[in-house]
PDB file of C-alpha atoms in Angstrom:
ATOM      1  CA  VAL J 246     -73.647 -40.191 112.615  1.00 59.00           C
ATOM      2  CA  GLY J 247     -73.083 -43.434 110.776  1.00 75.00           C
ATOM      3  CA  ALA J 248     -69.398 -42.735 110.033  1.00 80.00           C
ATOM      4  CA  LEU J 249     -66.582 -45.213 110.569  1.00 85.00           C
ATOM      5  CA  VAL J 250     -64.292 -43.610 113.153  1.00 87.00           C
ATOM      6  CA  GLY J 251     -61.954 -46.464 114.000  1.00 88.00           C
ATOM      7  CA  VAL J 252     -61.136 -50.138 113.837  1.00 91.00           C
ATOM      8  CA  PHE J 253     -59.650 -52.809 116.079  1.00 93.00           C
ATOM      9  CA  THR J 254     -59.129 -56.531 116.159  1.00 93.00           C
ATOM     10  CA  ALA J 255     -59.948 -58.862 119.040  1.00 96.00           C
ATOM     11  CA  ALA J 256     -58.408 -62.280 119.591  1.00 94.00           C
ATOM     12  CA  TYR J 257     -59.018 -64.923 122.219  1.00 96.00           C
ATOM     13  CA  ASP J 258     -55.611 -66.603 122.052  1.00 94.00           C
ATOM     14  CA  ASP J 259     -52.272 -64.988 121.287  1.00 93.00           C
ATOM     15  CA  ARG J 260     -49.612 -67.621 121.773  1.00 92.00           C
ATOM     16  CA  VAL J 261     -47.422 -66.162 119.008  1.00 91.00           C
ATOM     17  CA  ILE J 262     -46.820 -62.906 120.901  1.00 91.00           C
ATOM     18  CA  TRP J 263     -47.459 -63.905 124.514  1.00 93.00           C
ATOM     19  CA  GLY J 264     -45.754 -67.312 124.357  1.00 89.00           C
ATOM     20  CA  GLU J 265     -45.661 -69.096 127.706  1.00 91.00           C
ATOM     21  CA  ARG J 266     -47.778 -66.350 129.270  1.00 93.00           C
ATOM     22  CA  GLU J 267     -50.785 -67.443 127.158  1.00 94.00           C
ATOM     23  CA  ARG J 268     -53.282 -69.217 129.393  1.00 92.00           C
ATOM     24  CA  GLY J 269     -56.561 -68.844 127.478  1.00 92.00           C
ATOM     25  CA  GLU J 270     -57.839 -66.371 130.085  1.00 95.00           C
ATOM     26  CA  HIS J 271     -57.749 -63.030 128.272  1.00 97.00           C
ATOM     27  CA  VAL J 272     -59.225 -61.017 125.454  1.00 97.00           C
ATOM     28  CA  TYR J 273     -56.478 -59.550 123.256  1.00 97.00           C
ATOM     29  CA  LEU J 274     -56.829 -56.221 121.474  1.00 97.00           C
ATOM     30  CA  HIS J 275     -54.797 -55.430 118.377  1.00 92.00           C
ATOM     31  CA  ARG J 276     -54.550 -52.741 115.732  1.00 89.00           C
ATOM     32  CA  ILE J 277     -56.659 -50.123 117.472  1.00 90.00           C
ATOM     33  CA  GLY J 278     -56.718 -47.260 115.020  1.00 88.00           C
ATOM     34  CA  ARG J 279     -58.820 -44.213 114.377  1.00 86.00           C
ATOM     35  CA  ALA J 280     -59.823 -42.548 111.156  1.00 87.00           C
ATOM     36  CA  ALA J 281     -57.567 -39.632 110.220  1.00 86.00           C
ATOM     37  CA  GLY J 282     -60.429 -37.135 110.389  1.00 83.00           C
ATOM     38  CA  TYR J 283     -61.649 -38.284 113.802  1.00 82.00           C
ATOM     39  CA  PRO J 284     -59.999 -36.682 116.844  1.00 80.00           C
ATOM     40  CA  GLY J 285     -60.361 -39.861 118.917  1.00 70.00           C
ATOM     41  CA  ARG J 286     -62.546 -38.462 121.678  1.00 79.00           C
ATOM     42  CA  GLY J 287     -63.728 -41.526 123.575  1.00 85.00           C
ATOM     43  CA  LEU J 288     -62.749 -44.081 120.945  1.00 88.00           C
ATOM     44  CA  LEU J 289     -60.409 -46.057 123.218  1.00 92.00           C
ATOM     45  CA  ARG J 290     -62.981 -45.948 126.021  1.00 93.00           C
ATOM     46  CA  ALA J 291     -65.595 -47.347 123.613  1.00 91.00           C
ATOM     47  CA  VAL J 292     -63.263 -50.140 122.452  1.00 94.00           C
ATOM     48  CA  LEU J 293     -62.372 -50.999 126.041  1.00 96.00           C
ATOM     49  CA  GLY J 294     -66.058 -50.960 127.027  1.00 95.00           C
ATOM     50  CA  TRP J 295     -66.812 -53.514 124.324  1.00 95.00           C
ATOM     51  CA  ALA J 296     -63.769 -55.592 125.303  1.00 97.00           C
ATOM     52  CA  TRP J 297     -64.659 -55.613 129.004  1.00 96.00           C
ATOM     53  CA  ALA J 298     -68.203 -56.749 128.152  1.00 96.00           C
ATOM     54  CA  LYS J 299     -66.756 -59.521 125.959  1.00 96.00           C
ATOM     55  CA  CYS J 300     -64.338 -60.461 128.717  1.00 96.00           C
ATOM     56  CA  GLU J 301     -67.220 -60.731 131.195  1.00 95.00           C
ATOM     57  CA  ALA J 302     -69.400 -62.754 128.796  1.00 96.00           C
ATOM     58  CA  MET J 303     -66.552 -65.190 128.116  1.00 96.00           C
ATOM     59  CA  HIS J 304     -65.564 -65.412 131.808  1.00 95.00           C
ATOM     60  CA  ARG J 305     -62.042 -64.226 130.971  1.00 96.00           C
ATOM     61  CA  THR J 306     -59.831 -62.716 133.667  1.00 95.00           C
ATOM     62  CA  GLY J 307     -58.736 -59.623 131.771  1.00 97.00           C
ATOM     63  CA  LEU J 308     -57.531 -57.773 128.720  1.00 98.00           C
ATOM     64  CA  ARG J 309     -54.139 -57.770 127.060  1.00 98.00           C
ATOM     65  CA  ILE J 310     -52.552 -55.357 124.611  1.00 97.00           C
ATOM     66  CA  ASP J 311     -49.100 -55.236 123.064  1.00 95.00           C
ATOM     67  CA  THR J 312     -47.484 -52.265 121.384  1.00 94.00           C
ATOM     68  CA  TRP J 313     -44.101 -51.158 120.154  1.00 93.00           C
ATOM     69  CA  SER J 314     -41.917 -50.325 123.138  1.00 95.00           C
ATOM     70  CA  SER J 315     -40.596 -47.291 121.267  1.00 94.00           C
ATOM     71  CA  ASN J 316     -44.092 -45.745 121.344  1.00 94.00           C
ATOM     72  CA  GLU J 317     -43.830 -44.448 124.900  1.00 96.00           C
ATOM     73  CA  ALA J 318     -46.866 -42.168 124.517  1.00 95.00           C
ATOM     74  CA  LEU J 319     -49.101 -45.102 123.583  1.00 94.00           C
ATOM     75  CA  VAL J 320     -47.751 -47.241 126.434  1.00 97.00           C
ATOM     76  CA  ALA J 321     -48.524 -44.343 128.804  1.00 97.00           C
ATOM     77  CA  LEU J 322     -52.047 -43.999 127.359  1.00 94.00           C
ATOM     78  CA  TYR J 323     -52.766 -47.672 128.033  1.00 96.00           C
ATOM     79  CA  VAL J 324     -51.389 -47.341 131.575  1.00 97.00           C
ATOM     80  CA  ARG J 325     -53.701 -44.352 132.144  1.00 95.00           C
ATOM     81  CA  HIS J 326     -56.581 -46.620 131.074  1.00 95.00           C
ATOM     82  CA  GLY J 327     -55.780 -49.194 133.763  1.00 95.00           C
ATOM     83  CA  PHE J 328     -53.228 -51.472 132.098  1.00 97.00           C
ATOM     84  CA  GLN J 329     -49.993 -52.542 133.757  1.00 97.00           C
ATOM     85  CA  VAL J 330     -46.774 -53.266 131.944  1.00 98.00           C
ATOM     86  CA  VAL J 331     -46.097 -56.965 132.573  1.00 97.00           C
ATOM     87  CA  GLY J 332     -43.080 -57.445 130.346  1.00 96.00           C
ATOM     88  CA  GLU J 333     -41.370 -56.986 127.029  1.00 95.00           C
ATOM     89  CA  ARG J 334     -40.810 -59.312 124.134  1.00 91.00           C
ATOM     90  CA  ILE J 335     -38.278 -58.976 121.369  1.00 87.00           C
ATOM     91  CA  ILE J 336     -39.452 -60.476 118.126  1.00 87.00           C
ATOM     92  CA  ASP J 337     -36.591 -61.060 115.765  1.00 85.00           C
ATOM     93  CA  ARG J 338     -38.177 -63.152 113.034  1.00 84.00           C
ATOM     94  CA  GLU J 339     -41.608 -64.697 113.334  1.00 83.00           C
ATOM     95  CA  PRO J 340     -43.134 -65.959 110.077  1.00 81.00           C
ATOM     96  CA  ARG J 341     -46.620 -66.191 111.623  1.00 83.00           C
ATOM     97  CA  LEU J 342     -46.706 -62.419 112.156  1.00 82.00           C
ATOM     98  CA  PRO J 343     -47.044 -59.611 109.593  1.00 80.00           C
ATOM     99  CA  ALA J 344     -44.024 -57.612 108.449  1.00 79.00           C
ATOM    100  CA  HIS J 345     -44.561 -54.743 110.916  1.00 80.00           C
ATOM    101  CA  TYR J 346     -44.044 -57.231 113.777  1.00 79.00           C
ATOM    102  CA  GLN J 347     -40.582 -58.304 112.573  1.00 80.00           C
ATOM    103  CA  ALA J 348     -37.417 -57.131 114.350  1.00 81.00           C
ATOM    104  CA  ILE J 349     -39.213 -55.137 117.064  1.00 88.00           C
ATOM    105  CA  ARG J 350     -39.429 -54.855 120.823  1.00 91.00           C
ATOM    106  CA  LEU J 351     -42.959 -55.073 122.198  1.00 93.00           C
ATOM    107  CA  THR J 352     -44.292 -53.902 125.533  1.00 96.00           C
ATOM    108  CA  LEU J 353     -46.870 -56.337 126.938  1.00 97.00           C
ATOM    109  CA  LEU J 354     -49.718 -54.802 128.944  1.00 98.00           C
ATOM    110  CA  GLU J 355     -52.488 -56.420 130.936  1.00 97.00           C
ATOM    111  CA  ALA J 356     -55.547 -55.285 132.879  1.00 97.00           C
ATOM    112  CA  SER J 357     -57.522 -57.549 135.211  1.00 94.00           C
ATOM    113  CA  ARG J 358     -61.278 -57.740 135.378  1.00 84.00           C
ATOM    114  CA  PRO J 359     -62.524 -56.611 138.792  1.00 76.00           C
ATOM    115  CA  GLY J 360     -62.742 -59.622 141.087  1.00 68.00           C
ATOM    116  CA  SER J 361     -60.214 -61.666 139.145  1.00 64.00           C
ATOM    117  CA  ALA J 362     -56.547 -62.326 139.846  1.00 56.00           C
ATOM    118  CA  SER J 363     -54.154 -59.427 139.258  1.00 47.00           C
ATOM    119  CA  PRO J 364     -51.598 -59.501 136.390  1.00 50.00           C
TER     120      PRO J 364
END
């Protein structure tokens, strides 16, 4: 009780990664991570619960997540939680992004809020 078990970042515009796909209609989740001593039971569900509530409050159509394409297990986890792969993006050099985003291939995932348009 009262322990920090994880962190994440939310954004409401992500033109740098999503480029022309950015329409100002989504909540973006980044850097979801759990504390080393926490097994992760329910952490992603809790983060997604918060994000869906934020999405609803802001009248956004859905959630978006990107992750390294090489992390197939994480891509599969997001798919199991209702996301669909909507594309890939290769980032060669992008000075607006941190070092770990340089020279990588990203998988772009999206989930629609019930009652909104599908990805």
